[in-house]
Amino acid sequence: MASAASFRFKDLEIELTKNPQQKPEPSELVFGKNFTDHMLTVEWTSEGGWKHPKITPLQPLQLHPGAKALHYSVELFEGMKAYRGVDDKLRLFRPEANMERMNSTAARAALPNFEGEELIQCISKLVEVDKDWVPAAKDCSLYIRPTMIGTEPTLGVSQTEEAMLFVLLGPVGSYFKTGALNPVSLMADPQYIRAFKGGVGNYKLGSNYGPTIRIQKEAERRGCHQVLWLYEDDHQLTEVGTMNIFMYWENESGEPELVTPPLEGIILPGVTRRSLLDLARGWNECKVTERTFTMQDLIKGLEENRVKELFGAGTACVVCPIDRILYGEKDLHIPTMDTGAVVCRRLYQELTDIQFGRVAHEWVRRIES
């Protein structure tokens, strides 16, 4: 929709901080609470297109109170990570997929597009500048948060004529307090709907997340970690808070099957989701399916001892087993851990082996420093 021109990595300007922060210990990391010393910013206007990208010390944004992002949620974000490998080299994981999704979301939000490769190179340089912030510890990584906001200071629901793209970095440990590969519980309440067909549930817009916070607090009040979002009168499983959902079971035909909801406009096309599907299909050991399944399918499978595992997947949490669902008056025990979470653990191991460089793979991009 916007200027076809993109910013260029070759125009990147760098200003280093004179006041570096003290870095937290890996054992003290809480997801999203720490930020590195530097950030990336790129400004855009409809008349001039993209300006030069800049790496600067981390600092507050100067934003007019009439900026469209503050009034009409004209904004989007992405989530990706950099990893310190077993060889001490830094790596990005499938960054092209994040750029593809970010540009798709920008188009839906009437924000400007850009060339993904140029942003990947800028992000790689930002990570290089703050390389000492990338943890060298198990289950730790450097979270990368690209964001774009409409900054034009005018009221009125209309396309923004000014925007800013910025990228923050922060060292992180496990997303859930339970830790990696420890199970979480879910609240599934059909009175709450996250998204609907024809809407924007499949885009990474902040407006998809803000309205879920109160329901997340309700889940916590009921003793659950996350919300399992259901859809339609037959209570289709869609996604879990910050995760896509997978079920490994013996299906109605007696086949071992790994199933996840399809991309039909109401769930986020997760990069981790895509990666797990690719890995599992490479095994040639079970049926791997993207299709709709309902709470009744799950309950019937549990009653007939056909459900083996349920787990979530996402950039933040990686792969996370699920052992309980609170669904109306039913408190459903999910036997993921009873069966050893074999598929969940195998996918986690194969995925992290690639991310941390234990296994060479085309999905990984090395950051030369």
CSV table of C-alpha atoms in Angstrom, one decimal, residues 11-196:
chain,number,residue,atom,x,y,z
A,11,ASP,CA,22.7,3.0,5.0
A,12,LEU,CA,22.7,1.8,8.6
A,13,GLU,CA,24.0,4.4,11.1
A,14,ILE,CA,25.4,3.3,14.4
A,15,GLU,CA,25.7,5.3,17.7
A,16,LEU,CA,27.0,3.2,20.6
A,17,THR,CA,26.0,3.8,24.2
A,18,LYS,CA,28.4,5.5,26.6
A,19,ASN,CA,26.6,4.0,29.6
A,20,PRO,CA,26.3,0.2,29.3
A,21,GLN,CA,24.0,-1.6,31.7
A,22,GLN,CA,25.0,-4.4,34.0
A,23,LYS,CA,23.8,-7.7,32.5
A,24,PRO,CA,21.6,-10.0,34.5
A,25,GLU,CA,22.6,-13.5,35.5
A,26,PRO,CA,20.9,-16.2,33.3
A,27,SER,CA,19.4,-17.7,36.5
A,28,GLU,CA,17.6,-14.4,37.2
A,29,LEU,CA,16.1,-13.9,33.7
A,30,VAL,CA,12.3,-13.3,33.6
A,31,PHE,CA,10.7,-13.2,30.1
A,32,GLY,CA,10.4,-9.6,28.8
A,33,LYS,CA,11.8,-7.8,31.8
A,34,ASN,CA,15.3,-7.0,30.6
A,35,PHE,CA,16.5,-5.0,27.5
A,36,THR,CA,19.9,-4.7,26.0
A,37,ASP,CA,21.9,-1.5,25.5
A,38,HIS,CA,20.8,-0.7,22.0
A,39,MET,CA,17.8,-0.5,19.7
A,40,LEU,CA,17.1,-0.1,16.0
A,41,THR,CA,14.8,2.5,14.6
A,42,VAL,CA,13.6,3.4,11.1
A,43,GLU,CA,11.2,6.2,10.3
A,44,TRP,CA,8.8,6.4,7.3
A,45,THR,CA,6.6,9.0,5.7
A,46,SER,CA,4.2,8.6,2.8
A,47,GLU,CA,6.0,11.4,1.0
A,48,GLY,CA,9.6,10.5,1.5
A,49,GLY,CA,9.4,6.7,2.1
A,50,TRP,CA,11.8,5.1,4.5
A,51,LYS,CA,14.7,7.0,6.1
A,52,HIS,CA,18.0,5.6,7.0
A,53,PRO,CA,18.0,2.8,9.7
A,54,LYS,CA,19.7,3.7,13.0
A,55,ILE,CA,21.2,1.7,15.9
A,56,THR,CA,21.2,3.9,18.9
A,57,PRO,CA,21.4,3.5,22.7
A,58,LEU,CA,18.1,2.2,24.1
A,59,GLN,CA,15.9,5.3,24.8
A,60,PRO,CA,12.3,6.3,25.2
A,61,LEU,CA,10.4,7.1,22.0
A,62,GLN,CA,9.4,10.7,21.4
A,63,LEU,CA,5.7,10.4,20.4
A,64,HIS,CA,3.0,13.0,19.9
A,65,PRO,CA,-0.1,12.2,22.1
A,66,GLY,CA,-2.2,12.3,19.0
A,67,ALA,CA,-0.2,9.4,17.3
A,68,LYS,CA,-2.5,7.0,15.6
A,69,ALA,CA,-0.9,4.0,17.4
A,70,LEU,CA,-2.2,5.4,20.7
A,71,HIS,CA,-5.8,5.9,19.6
A,72,TYR,CA,-6.6,3.3,16.9
A,73,SER,CA,-4.0,0.5,17.6
A,74,VAL,CA,-2.3,1.2,14.3
A,75,GLU,CA,0.6,-1.1,15.2
A,76,LEU,CA,2.0,-4.6,14.9
A,77,PHE,CA,4.9,-6.6,16.3
A,78,GLU,CA,6.9,-9.8,15.7
A,79,GLY,CA,8.7,-12.2,17.9
A,80,MET,CA,11.9,-14.1,17.1
A,81,LYS,CA,15.2,-15.1,18.8
A,82,ALA,CA,18.9,-15.2,18.5
A,83,TYR,CA,20.8,-18.2,20.0
A,84,ARG,CA,24.3,-18.7,21.3
A,85,GLY,CA,25.2,-22.1,19.9
A,86,VAL,CA,27.4,-24.8,21.5
A,87,ASP,CA,30.2,-23.4,19.3
A,88,ASP,CA,29.7,-19.9,20.8
A,89,LYS,CA,28.4,-18.7,17.4
A,90,LEU,CA,25.2,-16.6,17.2
A,91,ARG,CA,22.3,-17.7,15.1
A,92,LEU,CA,18.9,-16.5,14.0
A,93,PHE,CA,16.1,-19.1,13.3
A,94,ARG,CA,14.1,-18.8,10.1
A,95,PRO,CA,14.1,-15.0,10.1
A,96,GLU,CA,12.7,-14.9,6.6
A,97,ALA,CA,9.4,-16.4,7.9
A,98,ASN,CA,9.1,-13.6,10.5
A,99,MET,CA,9.7,-11.0,7.8
A,100,GLU,CA,7.1,-12.6,5.6
A,101,ARG,CA,4.6,-12.5,8.4
A,102,MET,CA,5.5,-9.0,9.5
A,103,ASN,CA,5.0,-7.6,5.9
A,104,SER,CA,1.6,-9.5,5.7
A,105,THR,CA,0.5,-7.9,9.0
A,106,ALA,CA,1.7,-4.5,7.8
A,107,ALA,CA,-0.4,-4.7,4.7
A,108,ARG,CA,-3.5,-5.6,6.8
A,109,ALA,CA,-2.8,-2.7,9.2
A,110,ALA,CA,-2.3,-0.2,6.3
A,111,LEU,CA,1.3,0.2,7.4
A,112,PRO,CA,4.3,0.4,5.0
A,113,ASN,CA,6.0,-2.7,3.7
A,114,PHE,CA,9.8,-3.2,3.4
A,115,GLU,CA,12.3,-5.7,2.1
A,116,GLY,CA,12.7,-8.4,4.7
A,117,GLU,CA,16.3,-9.2,3.8
A,118,GLU,CA,17.3,-5.6,4.6
A,119,LEU,CA,15.7,-5.8,8.1
A,120,ILE,CA,17.3,-9.2,8.8
A,121,GLN,CA,20.7,-7.7,8.1
A,122,CYS,CA,19.9,-4.7,10.3
A,123,ILE,CA,18.7,-7.0,13.1
A,124,SER,CA,21.8,-9.2,12.7
A,125,LYS,CA,24.0,-6.1,13.1
A,126,LEU,CA,22.0,-5.0,16.2
A,127,VAL,CA,22.5,-8.5,17.7
A,128,GLU,CA,26.2,-8.3,16.9
A,129,VAL,CA,26.5,-4.9,18.6
A,130,ASP,CA,24.8,-6.4,21.7
A,131,LYS,CA,26.3,-9.9,21.4
A,132,ASP,CA,27.5,-10.0,25.0
A,133,TRP,CA,23.8,-9.9,26.0
A,134,VAL,CA,23.1,-13.3,24.3
A,135,PRO,CA,23.0,-15.8,27.2
A,136,ALA,CA,25.3,-18.8,27.2
A,137,ALA,CA,23.0,-20.9,29.3
A,138,LYS,CA,20.5,-23.8,28.9
A,139,ASP,CA,17.0,-22.7,27.8
A,140,CYS,CA,18.1,-19.1,27.4
A,141,SER,CA,18.2,-16.9,24.3
A,142,LEU,CA,18.0,-13.3,23.1
A,143,TYR,CA,14.4,-12.3,22.3
A,144,ILE,CA,14.0,-10.0,19.3
A,145,ARG,CA,10.9,-7.8,19.2
A,146,PRO,CA,10.5,-5.9,15.8
A,147,THR,CA,7.6,-3.5,16.1
A,148,MET,CA,5.9,-1.0,13.8
A,149,ILE,CA,3.6,1.9,14.9
A,150,GLY,CA,1.6,4.6,13.2
A,151,THR,CA,3.1,7.9,14.4
A,152,GLU,CA,1.1,10.5,12.5
A,153,PRO,CA,-0.3,13.0,15.0
A,154,THR,CA,-3.8,13.3,13.7
A,155,LEU,CA,-7.2,12.0,15.0
A,156,GLY,CA,-9.5,10.3,12.7
A,157,VAL,CA,-9.7,6.7,11.6
A,158,SER,CA,-7.5,6.8,8.4
A,159,GLN,CA,-4.3,5.4,7.0
A,160,THR,CA,-1.3,6.8,8.8
A,161,GLU,CA,1.1,9.1,6.8
A,162,GLU,CA,3.9,8.5,9.2
A,163,ALA,CA,5.3,5.4,10.9
A,164,MET,CA,8.2,4.0,12.8
A,165,LEU,CA,9.7,0.6,12.8
A,166,PHE,CA,11.8,-0.3,15.8
A,167,VAL,CA,13.5,-3.4,17.2
A,168,LEU,CA,14.2,-4.2,20.9
A,169,LEU,CA,16.4,-7.0,22.2
A,170,GLY,CA,16.2,-8.7,25.6
A,171,PRO,CA,17.8,-11.8,27.2
A,172,VAL,CA,15.2,-14.4,28.2
A,173,GLY,CA,14.8,-17.7,30.0
A,174,SER,CA,11.8,-19.9,30.0
A,175,TYR,CA,8.5,-18.2,29.2
A,176,PHE,CA,6.5,-20.0,31.9
A,177,LYS,CA,7.6,-20.0,35.5
A,178,THR,CA,7.2,-23.8,35.4
A,179,GLY,CA,10.3,-23.9,33.2
A,180,ALA,CA,11.0,-25.7,30.0
A,181,LEU,CA,9.1,-28.9,29.3
A,182,ASN,CA,7.1,-28.7,32.5
A,183,PRO,CA,3.4,-29.0,31.9
A,184,VAL,CA,0.8,-26.2,32.0
A,185,SER,CA,-2.9,-26.1,32.5
A,186,LEU,CA,-5.5,-24.4,30.4
A,187,MET,CA,-9.0,-22.8,30.9
A,188,ALA,CA,-11.3,-23.4,28.0
A,189,ASP,CA,-14.5,-21.3,28.3
A,190,PRO,CA,-16.6,-21.0,25.2
A,191,GLN,CA,-18.1,-17.7,26.3
A,192,TYR,CA,-14.9,-16.0,25.4
A,193,ILE,CA,-13.9,-15.7,21.7
A,194,ARG,CA,-10.4,-14.5,20.6
A,195,ALA,CA,-11.0,-14.2,16.8
A,196,PHE,CA,-13.4,-15.0,14.0
